[in-house]
Amino acid sequence: CPSTKEHFACEYDCYGDSYFADTDVVQLKEVFSRIKNVK
Amino acid sequence: MERNVSRIHIVSEPSIIYFLQVSWEKDLGSGFDIILTDGQSAWSGTVTTSEISREADDMAMERDKYVDELKKALVLGTEPANVYKFDFSKENCNFSYSRNLKNVSFILGSLILQKVSSPAEVIRELMSYCLNCMADQLAKNEHLQRENEMLQRDWNDVQKRLEKCVTDKENLEADLHKRFVLVLNEKKAKIRSLHKSLIQAKKSEKEKQDER
Amino acid sequence: MERNVSRIHIVSEPSIIYFLQVSWEKDLGSGFDIILTDGQSAWSGTVTTSEISREADDMAMERDKYVDELKKALVLGTEPANVYKFDFSKENCNFSYSRNLKNVSFILGSLILQKVSSPAEVIRELMSYCLNCMADQLAKNEHLQRENEMLQRDWNDVQKRLEKCVTDKENLEADLHKRFVLVLNEKKAKIRSLHKSLIQAKKSEKEKQDER
């Protein structure tokens, strides 16, 4: 729903990486794997 | 000129080894020379291209197929021992070569050889040829051996470099990920800090508004 | 049993090629047999281990060094043609082998050979041995050739894999950087947005304060 969408948009970038929570190698690999058509 | 020396057995003298040298220019089918020796005497002869054609006709065989049979009988020596037979008569110097097929012999060809007046010279020449072949082959083999050793060393070298490349690739990937994580987490710390400041600023404003 | 056949020239008959077969068990220094033939006649003889020791003593040479000289003279055939000389007398069957050193000949050894009663058999056996060696060498050559081709293919294969690994490594690095930049830029955009919001909040508070 729009509110959930808005909440996630505040918390995560469009690749699913959190703006606030620190990342690690495993999570970063997951984020990278979601990126399609890298230009 | 091409040449081949082989060991043969004569049907009428099975206990004696004879040596047969066949030599030809370019192609056996154009005609060939024969030298036969028992290590003491030597006989020589020639089979011309027209004689080959005639023999092929007599046998009602295609010329090319007949020449292939001649190669197998006189040169290649790859067939089992009883496929081709040779006979030679010291009395009339008739030399013949036959093919065995289902226990029936078909004479492939025959010729009258001439006894060589100086067999020692012929035998020396044959042995010289054999020693030359041995030396050539030995040199070729030594060259191939060295080449093989070099190829093996090169392969080992490239294989090591491949293993290093694979390891480097894995290390690069791990290293980049670690660096990326450090940089991103710095940015996230900044975001958290700014977010906290923004919330604080908004809270402070609201408090002041409430005071008023 | 080891064997070697070589061509030699006899000093007293330089125009004729002779063939010298030397055979020994394990080590030439333990004694060896000689067969000499001109393609017509054949002579044989033996040099015993004690005769070798005696010759070495007579020459005041270390036995091992003397045996090395014998190898070079009678077996290896790698020295230039004028380093070792051979002589043979058909009259007294004396066969000798010498070393040339600065135009002086030193007899390394000599022996009386026995004329072989059936030289044809000896010559046939020599030629058989040569043909066997040729066949063995040819088989070895074919094996080495196949091995060579296989090593070449393996090298090409591993070289291609290395090139691919290098390319993959470069592509991986570029790809990871691109992905990282996309994610990093999201964080930077967020930082800019928060920063802008914070400035706006502070500006708004100041304006309200000024109004009051």
CSV table of C-alpha atoms in Angstrom, one decimal:
chain,number,residue,atom,x,y,z
A,1,CYS,CA,0.0,0.0,0.0
A,2,PRO,CA,1.1,3.6,-0.4
A,3,SER,CA,2.1,4.0,3.3
A,4,THR,CA,4.2,0.9,3.3
A,5,LYS,CA,5.8,2.0,0.0
A,6,GLU,CA,6.5,5.4,1.5
A,7,HIS,CA,8.0,3.8,4.6
A,8,PHE,CA,10.3,1.5,2.6
A,9,ALA,CA,11.3,4.5,0.4
A,10,CYS,CA,12.4,6.3,3.6
A,11,GLU,CA,14.3,3.3,4.9
A,12,TYR,CA,15.8,1.7,1.8
A,13,ASP,CA,17.2,2.8,-1.5
A,14,CYS,CA,15.8,1.5,-4.8
A,15,TYR,CA,18.2,-1.4,-4.7
A,16,GLY,CA,17.0,-2.6,-1.3
A,17,ASP,CA,20.0,-1.3,0.6
A,18,SER,CA,19.2,0.3,4.0
A,19,TYR,CA,20.0,4.0,4.4
A,20,PHE,CA,20.5,3.7,8.1
A,21,ALA,CA,21.6,0.1,9.0
A,22,ASP,CA,25.3,-0.8,8.4
A,23,THR,CA,25.8,-3.4,5.7
A,24,ASP,CA,28.2,-6.3,5.5
A,25,VAL,CA,29.8,-8.2,2.6
A,26,VAL,CA,27.0,-10.8,2.5
A,27,GLN,CA,24.2,-8.2,2.4
A,28,LEU,CA,26.1,-6.1,-0.1
A,29,LYS,CA,26.4,-9.1,-2.4
A,30,GLU,CA,22.7,-9.6,-2.1
A,31,VAL,CA,22.1,-6.0,-3.1
A,32,PHE,CA,24.4,-6.2,-6.0
A,33,SER,CA,22.7,-9.4,-7.2
A,34,ARG,CA,19.4,-7.5,-7.4
A,35,ILE,CA,20.9,-4.9,-9.8
A,36,LYS,CA,20.0,-5.8,-13.3
A,37,ASN,CA,21.3,-4.2,-16.6
A,38,VAL,CA,24.3,-2.4,-15.1
A,39,LYS,CA,25.3,0.4,-17.4
B,1,MET,CA,63.4,-41.0,-54.1
B,2,GLU,CA,61.5,-43.1,-51.7
B,3,ARG,CA,62.8,-46.3,-50.2
B,4,ASN,CA,61.8,-49.1,-47.9
B,5,VAL,CA,63.7,-52.0,-46.5
B,6,SER,CA,61.9,-55.0,-44.9
B,7,ARG,CA,62.4,-58.5,-43.8
B,8,ILE,CA,60.6,-61.2,-45.7
B,9,HIS,CA,60.5,-65.0,-45.7
B,10,ILE,CA,60.7,-67.0,-48.8
B,11,VAL,CA,58.2,-69.8,-49.0
B,12,SER,CA,60.8,-72.3,-50.5
B,13,GLU,CA,63.4,-71.3,-47.8
B,14,PRO,CA,61.4,-70.5,-44.7
B,15,SER,CA,64.3,-70.7,-42.2
B,16,ILE,CA,66.3,-67.9,-44.0
B,17,ILE,CA,65.5,-64.2,-43.5
B,18,TYR,CA,65.8,-62.2,-46.7
B,19,PHE,CA,65.9,-58.5,-47.0
B,20,LEU,CA,63.8,-56.7,-49.5
B,21,GLN,CA,64.5,-53.1,-50.6
B,22,VAL,CA,61.8,-51.4,-52.7
B,23,SER,CA,62.6,-48.0,-54.1
B,24,TRP,CA,60.5,-45.7,-56.2
B,25,GLU,CA,60.1,-42.1,-57.4
B,26,LYS,CA,57.2,-40.3,-55.9
B,27,ASP,CA,54.6,-43.0,-56.4
B,28,LEU,CA,55.0,-46.8,-56.3
B,29,GLY,CA,52.5,-47.0,-59.1
B,30,SER,CA,54.9,-45.3,-61.5
B,31,GLY,CA,57.3,-48.3,-61.2
B,32,PHE,CA,59.8,-49.5,-58.7
B,33,ASP,CA,63.2,-51.2,-58.2
B,34,ILE,CA,63.7,-54.2,-56.1
B,35,ILE,CA,66.8,-55.5,-54.3
B,36,LEU,CA,66.7,-58.8,-52.6
B,37,THR,CA,69.5,-60.1,-50.4
B,38,ASP,CA,70.1,-63.0,-48.0
B,39,GLY,CA,73.1,-61.3,-46.5
B,40,GLN,CA,75.5,-63.1,-48.9
B,41,SER,CA,74.2,-62.7,-52.4
B,42,ALA,CA,72.0,-60.0,-53.8
B,43,TRP,CA,69.6,-59.8,-56.8
B,44,SER,CA,68.0,-56.7,-58.4
B,45,GLY,CA,65.1,-56.0,-60.7
B,46,THR,CA,62.7,-53.4,-61.9
B,47,VAL,CA,58.9,-53.3,-62.3
B,48,THR,CA,57.8,-50.7,-64.8
B,49,THR,CA,54.6,-48.7,-64.9
B,50,SER,CA,53.3,-50.6,-67.9
B,51,GLU,CA,54.0,-53.9,-66.2
B,52,ILE,CA,52.0,-52.7,-63.2
B,53,SER,CA,49.1,-51.8,-65.6
B,54,ARG,CA,49.3,-55.1,-67.2
B,55,GLU,CA,49.3,-57.0,-63.9
B,56,ALA,CA,46.3,-55.0,-62.8
B,57,ASP,CA,44.5,-55.8,-66.1
B,58,ASP,CA,45.4,-59.5,-65.8
B,59,MET,CA,43.9,-59.6,-62.3
B,60,ALA,CA,40.8,-57.6,-63.5
B,61,MET,CA,41.6,-55.1,-60.7
B,62,GLU,CA,41.4,-51.3,-60.8
B,63,ARG,CA,44.9,-50.0,-61.2
B,64,ASP,CA,44.8,-47.8,-58.0
B,65,LYS,CA,43.5,-50.8,-56.0
B,66,TYR,CA,46.2,-53.0,-57.4
B,67,VAL,CA,48.9,-50.4,-56.5
B,68,ASP,CA,47.5,-50.3,-52.9
B,69,GLU,CA,47.9,-54.0,-52.7
B,70,LEU,CA,51.5,-53.7,-53.9
B,71,LYS,CA,52.1,-51.1,-51.2
B,72,LYS,CA,50.7,-53.3,-48.5
B,73,ALA,CA,52.7,-56.3,-49.7
B,74,LEU,CA,56.0,-54.7,-50.5
B,75,VAL,CA,56.3,-51.6,-48.4
B,76,LEU,CA,54.0,-51.1,-45.5
B,77,GLY,CA,54.4,-54.4,-43.7
B,78,THR,CA,51.4,-53.7,-41.4
B,79,GLU,CA,49.4,-56.7,-42.4
B,80,PRO,CA,49.7,-60.0,-40.4
B,81,ALA,CA,52.5,-62.3,-41.5
B,82,ASN,CA,50.4,-64.7,-43.5
B,83,VAL,CA,48.5,-62.2,-45.7
B,84,TYR,CA,51.3,-61.8,-48.2
B,85,LYS,CA,53.7,-64.4,-49.3
B,86,PHE,CA,57.0,-64.2,-51.2
B,87,ASP,CA,58.8,-66.8,-53.3
B,88,PHE,CA,62.2,-66.8,-54.9
B,89,SER,CA,64.1,-69.4,-56.9
B,90,LYS,CA,67.9,-69.0,-56.9
B,91,GLU,CA,68.0,-71.2,-59.9
B,92,ASN,CA,65.8,-69.1,-62.3
B,93,CYS,CA,65.9,-65.9,-60.2
B,94,ASN,CA,62.1,-65.7,-60.3
B,95,PHE,CA,60.7,-63.5,-57.5
B,96,SER,CA,57.0,-63.5,-56.9
B,97,TYR,CA,54.7,-61.9,-54.4
B,98,SER,CA,51.2,-63.2,-53.6
B,99,ARG,CA,48.1,-62.4,-51.6
B,100,ASN,CA,46.5,-65.0,-49.4
B,101,LEU,CA,42.8,-64.9,-49.4
B,102,LYS,CA,40.8,-67.6,-47.6
B,103,ASN,CA,43.6,-70.2,-48.1
B,104,VAL,CA,43.9,-69.4,-51.8
B,105,SER,CA,47.0,-67.6,-53.1
B,106,PHE,CA,46.7,-65.0,-55.8
B,107,ILE,CA,50.0,-64.0,-57.4
B,108,LEU,CA,50.1,-60.2,-57.3
B,109,GLY,CA,53.2,-60.0,-59.4
B,110,SER,CA,56.4,-61.6,-60.4
B,111,LEU,CA,59.7,-60.7,-62.1
B,112,ILE,CA,63.0,-62.2,-63.0
B,113,LEU,CA,65.8,-60.7,-60.9
B,114,GLN,CA,69.4,-60.3,-62.0
B,115,LYS,CA,72.1,-61.5,-59.7
B,116,VAL,CA,74.3,-58.6,-58.5
B,117,SER,CA,78.0,-59.1,-59.3
B,118,SER,CA,79.2,-57.2,-56.2
B,119,PRO,CA,76.7,-58.1,-53.5
B,120,ALA,CA,79.0,-56.7,-50.7
B,121,GLU,CA,78.6,-53.2,-52.1
B,122,VAL,CA,74.8,-53.6,-52.2
B,123,ILE,CA,74.8,-55.0,-48.6
B,124,ARG,CA,77.0,-52.2,-47.4
B,125,GLU,CA,74.7,-49.6,-49.0
B,126,LEU,CA,71.6,-51.2,-47.5
B,127,MET,CA,73.2,-51.2,-44.0
B,128,SER,CA,74.4,-47.6,-44.5
B,129,TYR,CA,70.8,-46.7,-45.4
B,130,CYS,CA,69.5,-48.4,-42.3
B,131,LEU,CA,72.1,-46.7,-40.0
B,132,ASN,CA,71.2,-43.3,-41.6
B,133,CYS,CA,67.5,-43.9,-40.9
B,134,MET,CA,68.3,-44.9,-37.3
B,135,ALA,CA,70.4,-41.7,-36.9
B,136,ASP,CA,67.7,-39.5,-38.4
B,137,GLN,CA,65.0,-41.0,-36.3
B,138,LEU,CA,67.1,-40.7,-33.2
B,139,ALA,CA,67.7,-37.0,-34.0
B,140,LYS,CA,64.0,-36.5,-34.6
B,141,ASN,CA,63.1,-38.3,-31.4
B,142,GLU,CA,65.5,-36.2,-29.4
B,143,HIS,CA,64.1,-33.1,-30.9
B,144,LEU,CA,60.6,-34.1,-30.2
B,145,GLN,CA,61.6,-35.1,-26.6
B,146,ARG,CA,63.1,-31.7,-26.0
B,147,GLU,CA,60.0,-30.0,-27.6
B,148,ASN,CA,57.7,-32.1,-25.4
B,149,GLU,CA,59.7,-31.1,-22.3
B,150,MET,CA,59.5,-27.5,-23.3
B,151,LEU,CA,55.7,-27.8,-23.9
B,152,GLN,CA,55.3,-29.4,-20.6
B,153,ARG,CA,57.2,-26.6,-18.9
B,154,ASP,CA,55.2,-24.0,-20.7
B,155,TRP,CA,52.0,-25.7,-19.8
B,156,ASN,CA,53.1,-25.8,-16.1
B,157,ASP,CA,53.9,-22.2,-16.3
B,158,VAL,CA,50.6,-21.2,-17.8
B,159,GLN,CA,48.7,-23.4,-15.4
B,160,LYS,CA,50.4,-21.7,-12.4
B,161,ARG,CA,49.5,-18.3,-13.9
B,162,LEU,CA,45.9,-19.5,-14.3
B,163,GLU,CA,45.8,-20.7,-10.7
B,164,LYS,CA,47.2,-17.3,-9.6
B,165,CYS,CA,44.7,-15.5,-11.8
B,166,VAL,CA,41.8,-17.4,-10.3
B,167,THR,CA,43.1,-16.7,-6.8
B,168,ASP,CA,43.7,-13.0,-7.6
B,169,LYS,CA,40.1,-12.8,-9.0
B,170,GLU,CA,38.7,-14.2,-5.8
B,171,ASN,CA,40.9,-12.0,-3.7
B,172,LEU,CA,39.9,-8.9,-5.8
B,173,GLU,CA,36.2,-9.7,-5.3
B,174,ALA,CA,36.6,-10.1,-1.6
B,175,ASP,CA,38.8,-7.0,-1.3
B,176,LEU,CA,36.4,-4.8,-3.3
B,177,HIS,CA,33.4,-5.9,-1.3
B,178,LYS,CA,35.2,-5.1,1.9
B,179,ARG,CA,36.2,-1.6,0.7
B,180,PHE,CA,32.7,-0.9,-0.6
B,181,VAL,CA,31.2,-1.9,2.7
B,182,LEU,CA,33.5,0.5,4.6
B,183,VAL,CA,32.6,3.4,2.3
B,184,LEU,CA,28.9,2.7,2.3
B,185,ASN,CA,28.8,2.4,6.1
B,186,GLU,CA,30.6,5.7,6.4
B,187,LYS,CA,27.8,7.2,4.3
B,188,LYS,CA,25.1,5.5,6.4
B,189,ALA,CA,26.7,6.9,9.5
B,190,LYS,CA,26.4,10.3,8.0
B,191,ILE,CA,22.8,9.7,7.0
B,192,ARG,CA,22.0,8.6,10.6
B,193,SER,CA,23.7,11.6,12.0
B,194,LEU,CA,21.9,14.0,9.6
B,195,HIS,CA,18.6,12.2,10.3
B,196,LYS,CA,19.1,12.6,14.0
B,197,SER,CA,19.9,16.3,13.6
B,198,LEU,CA,16.8,16.8,11.5
B,199,ILE,CA,14.6,15.1,14.0
B,200,GLN,CA,16.2,17.2,16.7
B,201,ALA,CA,15.7,20.4,14.8
B,202,LYS,CA,12.0,19.5,14.1
B,203,LYS,CA,11.5,18.6,17.8
B,204,SER,CA,13.1,21.8,19.0
B,205,GLU,CA,10.9,23.9,16.7
B,206,LYS,CA,7.8,22.1,17.8
B,207,GLU,CA,8.7,22.7,21.5
B,208,LYS,CA,9.2,26.4,20.9
B,209,GLN,CA,5.9,26.6,19.0
B,210,ASP,CA,4.2,24.9,21.9
B,211,GLU,CA,5.9,27.4,24.4
B,212,ARG,CA,4.5,30.2,22.4
C,1,MET,CA,72.5,-56.7,-23.3
C,2,GLU,CA,73.5,-53.4,-24.9
C,3,ARG,CA,74.5,-53.1,-28.5
C,4,ASN,CA,75.7,-50.5,-30.9
C,5,VAL,CA,76.3,-50.7,-34.7
C,6,SER,CA,78.4,-48.0,-36.4
C,7,ARG,CA,80.1,-47.3,-39.7
C,8,ILE,CA,83.9,-47.0,-39.6
C,9,HIS,CA,86.7,-46.5,-42.0
C,10,ILE,CA,89.8,-48.7,-41.9
C,11,VAL,CA,93.0,-46.7,-42.3
C,12,SER,CA,94.5,-49.3,-44.7
C,13,GLU,CA,91.3,-49.5,-46.8
C,14,PRO,CA,89.8,-46.0,-46.7
C,15,SER,CA,87.4,-46.5,-49.6
C,16,ILE,CA,85.5,-49.4,-48.0
C,17,ILE,CA,82.9,-48.9,-45.3
C,18,TYR,CA,83.1,-51.4,-42.5
C,19,PHE,CA,80.4,-52.0,-39.9
C,20,LEU,CA,81.4,-52.4,-36.3
C,21,GLN,CA,79.1,-53.9,-33.8
C,22,VAL,CA,80.0,-53.6,-30.1
C,23,SER,CA,78.0,-55.4,-27.5
C,24,TRP,CA,78.3,-55.6,-23.8
C,25,GLU,CA,76.4,-56.5,-20.6
C,26,LYS,CA,75.4,-53.4,-18.5
C,27,ASP,CA,78.8,-51.6,-18.7
C,28,LEU,CA,81.4,-51.5,-21.4
C,29,GLY,CA,84.1,-51.6,-18.8
C,30,SER,CA,83.1,-55.2,-17.9
C,31,GLY,CA,84.2,-56.4,-21.3
C,32,PHE,CA,82.7,-56.3,-24.7
C,33,ASP,CA,82.3,-58.3,-27.9
C,34,ILE,CA,83.2,-57.0,-31.4
C,35,ILE,CA,81.8,-57.9,-34.8
C,36,LEU,CA,83.4,-56.4,-37.8
C,37,THR,CA,82.0,-56.8,-41.4
C,38,ASP,CA,82.6,-55.4,-44.8
C,39,GLY,CA,79.2,-56.7,-46.1
C,40,GLN,CA,80.9,-59.9,-47.4
C,41,SER,CA,83.1,-61.3,-44.6
C,42,ALA,CA,82.8,-61.0,-40.9
C,43,TRP,CA,85.2,-61.2,-38.0
C,44,SER,CA,84.5,-61.4,-34.2
C,45,GLY,CA,86.4,-61.0,-31.0
C,46,THR,CA,86.1,-60.3,-27.3
C,47,VAL,CA,87.8,-57.9,-25.0
C,48,THR,CA,87.7,-59.0,-21.4
C,49,THR,CA,87.5,-56.9,-18.3
C,50,SER,CA,91.1,-57.8,-17.3
C,51,GLU,CA,92.3,-56.9,-20.8
C,52,ILE,CA,90.7,-53.5,-20.3
C,53,SER,CA,92.4,-53.1,-17.0
C,54,ARG,CA,95.7,-54.1,-18.5
C,55,GLU,CA,95.4,-51.6,-21.4
C,56,ALA,CA,94.5,-48.8,-19.0
C,57,ASP,CA,97.6,-49.6,-16.9
C,58,ASP,CA,99.8,-49.8,-20.0
C,59,MET,CA,98.5,-46.3,-20.9
C,60,ALA,CA,99.0,-45.1,-17.3
C,61,MET,CA,95.3,-44.0,-17.5
C,62,GLU,CA,92.7,-44.2,-14.8
C,63,ARG,CA,90.4,-47.2,-15.6
C,64,ASP,CA,87.2,-45.1,-15.7
C,65,LYS,CA,88.8,-42.5,-18.0
C,66,TYR,CA,90.1,-45.3,-20.3
C,67,VAL,CA,86.6,-46.8,-20.5
C,68,ASP,CA,85.2,-43.4,-21.3
C,69,GLU,CA,87.7,-43.2,-24.2
C,70,LEU,CA,86.6,-46.7,-25.4
C,71,LYS,CA,82.9,-45.5,-25.3
C,72,LYS,CA,83.7,-42.5,-27.4
C,73,ALA,CA,85.8,-44.5,-29.8
C,74,LEU,CA,83.6,-47.6,-30.2
C,75,VAL,CA,80.1,-46.6,-29.3
C,76,LEU,CA,79.1,-43.0,-29.1
C,77,GLY,CA,80.3,-41.8,-32.5
C,78,THR,CA,79.8,-38.2,-31.5
C,79,GLU,CA,83.4,-37.0,-32.0
C,80,PRO,CA,84.6,-35.6,-35.3
C,81,ALA,CA,85.8,-38.2,-37.9
C,82,ASN,CA,89.5,-37.8,-37.3
C,83,VAL,CA,89.6,-38.1,-33.6
C,84,TYR,CA,89.5,-41.9,-33.5
C,85,LYS,CA,91.0,-44.2,-36.1
C,86,PHE,CA,90.6,-47.8,-36.8
C,87,ASP,CA,92.9,-50.3,-38.5
C,88,PHE,CA,92.3,-53.9,-39.6
C,89,SER,CA,94.5,-56.3,-41.3
C,90,LYS,CA,92.7,-59.1,-43.2
C,91,GLU,CA,95.9,-61.1,-43.2
C,92,ASN,CA,96.5,-61.3,-39.5
C,93,CYS,CA,93.0,-60.2,-38.4
C,94,ASN,CA,94.5,-57.6,-36.1
C,95,PHE,CA,92.0,-54.9,-35.3
C,96,SER,CA,93.1,-51.8,-33.5
C,97,TYR,CA,91.6,-48.5,-32.4
C,98,SER,CA,93.5,-45.3,-31.8
C,99,ARG,CA,93.1,-41.8,-30.5
C,100,ASN,CA,94.5,-38.9,-32.5
C,101,LEU,CA,96.0,-36.2,-30.3
C,102,LYS,CA,97.7,-33.3,-32.0
C,103,ASN,CA,98.7,-35.4,-35.0
C,104,VAL,CA,100.0,-38.2,-32.8
C,105,SER,CA,98.2,-41.5,-32.6
C,106,PHE,CA,97.8,-43.4,-29.4
C,107,ILE,CA,96.6,-46.9,-29.7
C,108,LEU,CA,93.7,-47.4,-27.3
C,109,GLY,CA,93.5,-51.1,-27.8
C,110,SER,CA,93.9,-53.9,-30.2
C,111,LEU,CA,92.8,-57.6,-30.6
C,112,ILE,CA,93.0,-60.4,-33.0
C,113,LEU,CA,89.6,-61.2,-34.5
C,114,GLN,CA,88.4,-64.6,-35.7
C,115,LYS,CA,87.0,-64.9,-39.1
C,116,VAL,CA,83.4,-66.0,-38.9
C,117,SER,CA,82.6,-69.1,-40.8
C,118,SER,CA,79.1,-68.1,-41.8
C,119,PRO,CA,79.2,-64.4,-42.4
C,120,ALA,CA,75.8,-64.3,-44.1
C,121,GLU,CA,74.2,-65.2,-40.8
C,122,VAL,CA,76.1,-62.5,-39.0
C,123,ILE,CA,75.2,-59.9,-41.6
C,124,ARG,CA,71.5,-61.0,-41.6
C,125,GLU,CA,71.5,-60.7,-37.8
C,126,LEU,CA,73.1,-57.2,-38.0
C,127,MET,CA,70.5,-56.0,-40.5
C,128,SER,CA,67.7,-57.5,-38.5
C,129,TYR,CA,68.9,-55.6,-35.5
C,130,CYS,CA,69.0,-52.4,-37.5
C,131,LEU,CA,65.5,-52.9,-38.8
C,132,ASN,CA,64.3,-53.6,-35.3
C,133,CYS,CA,65.9,-50.4,-34.1
C,134,MET,CA,64.3,-48.5,-37.0
C,135,ALA,CA,60.9,-49.9,-36.1
C,136,ASP,CA,61.3,-49.1,-32.4
C,137,GLN,CA,62.4,-45.6,-33.2
C,138,LEU,CA,59.5,-45.1,-35.5
C,139,ALA,CA,57.1,-46.3,-32.9
C,140,LYS,CA,58.7,-44.0,-30.3
C,141,ASN,CA,58.6,-41.1,-32.8
C,142,GLU,CA,54.9,-41.7,-33.4
C,143,HIS,CA,54.2,-41.8,-29.7
C,144,LEU,CA,56.2,-38.6,-29.1
C,145,GLN,CA,54.4,-37.0,-32.0
C,146,ARG,CA,51.0,-37.8,-30.5
C,147,GLU,CA,52.2,-36.7,-27.1
C,148,ASN,CA,53.5,-33.5,-28.7
C,149,GLU,CA,50.1,-32.8,-30.3
C,150,MET,CA,48.3,-33.5,-27.0
C,151,LEU,CA,50.6,-31.2,-25.1
C,152,GLN,CA,50.1,-28.5,-27.7
C,153,ARG,CA,46.3,-28.8,-27.4
C,154,ASP,CA,46.6,-28.8,-23.6
C,155,TRP,CA,48.7,-25.7,-23.7
C,156,ASN,CA,46.3,-23.9,-26.1
C,157,ASP,CA,43.4,-24.9,-23.8
C,158,VAL,CA,45.0,-23.6,-20.6
C,159,GLN,CA,46.2,-20.5,-22.4
C,160,LYS,CA,42.6,-19.8,-23.5
C,161,ARG,CA,41.4,-20.3,-20.0
C,162,LEU,CA,44.0,-17.9,-18.7
C,163,GLU,CA,43.0,-15.3,-21.2
C,164,LYS,CA,39.4,-15.8,-20.2
C,165,CYS,CA,40.3,-15.5,-16.5
C,166,VAL,CA,42.1,-12.3,-17.1
C,167,THR,CA,39.2,-10.9,-19.0
C,168,ASP,CA,36.7,-12.1,-16.4
C,169,LYS,CA,38.8,-10.5,-13.7
C,170,GLU,CA,38.8,-7.2,-15.5
C,171,ASN,CA,35.1,-7.4,-16.2
C,172,LEU,CA,34.3,-8.4,-12.6
C,173,GLU,CA,36.2,-5.3,-11.3
C,174,ALA,CA,34.4,-3.0,-13.7
C,175,ASP,CA,31.1,-4.6,-13.0
C,176,LEU,CA,31.4,-4.4,-9.2
C,177,HIS,CA,32.5,-0.8,-9.4
C,178,LYS,CA,29.5,0.1,-11.5
C,179,ARG,CA,27.1,-1.6,-9.0
C,180,PHE,CA,28.9,0.1,-6.1
C,181,VAL,CA,28.6,3.5,-7.7
C,182,LEU,CA,24.8,3.0,-8.2
C,183,VAL,CA,24.3,2.1,-4.5
C,184,LEU,CA,26.7,4.8,-3.3
C,185,ASN,CA,25.0,7.4,-5.3
C,186,GLU,CA,21.7,6.5,-3.7
C,187,LYS,CA,23.3,7.2,-0.3
C,188,LYS,CA,24.8,10.5,-1.5
C,189,ALA,CA,21.4,11.5,-2.8
C,190,LYS,CA,19.9,10.7,0.6
C,191,ILE,CA,22.6,12.7,2.3
C,192,ARG,CA,21.9,15.7,0.0
C,193,SER,CA,18.2,15.4,0.7
C,194,LEU,CA,18.6,15.2,4.4
C,195,HIS,CA,21.1,18.1,4.4
C,196,LYS,CA,18.7,20.2,2.4
C,197,SER,CA,15.9,19.4,4.8
C,198,LEU,CA,18.1,20.2,7.8
C,199,ILE,CA,19.0,23.6,6.3
C,200,GLN,CA,15.4,24.3,5.5
C,201,ALA,CA,14.4,23.4,9.1
C,202,LYS,CA,17.0,25.6,10.6
C,203,LYS,CA,16.1,28.5,8.2
C,204,SER,CA,12.4,28.1,9.1
C,205,GLU,CA,13.1,28.2,12.8
C,206,LYS,CA,15.3,31.3,12.4
C,207,GLU,CA,12.5,33.0,10.4
C,208,LYS,CA,10.0,32.3,13.1
C,209,GLN,CA,12.3,33.5,15.8
C,210,ASP,CA,12.8,36.7,13.9
C,211,GLU,CA,9.0,37.1,13.5
C,212,ARG,CA,8.6,36.8,17.2
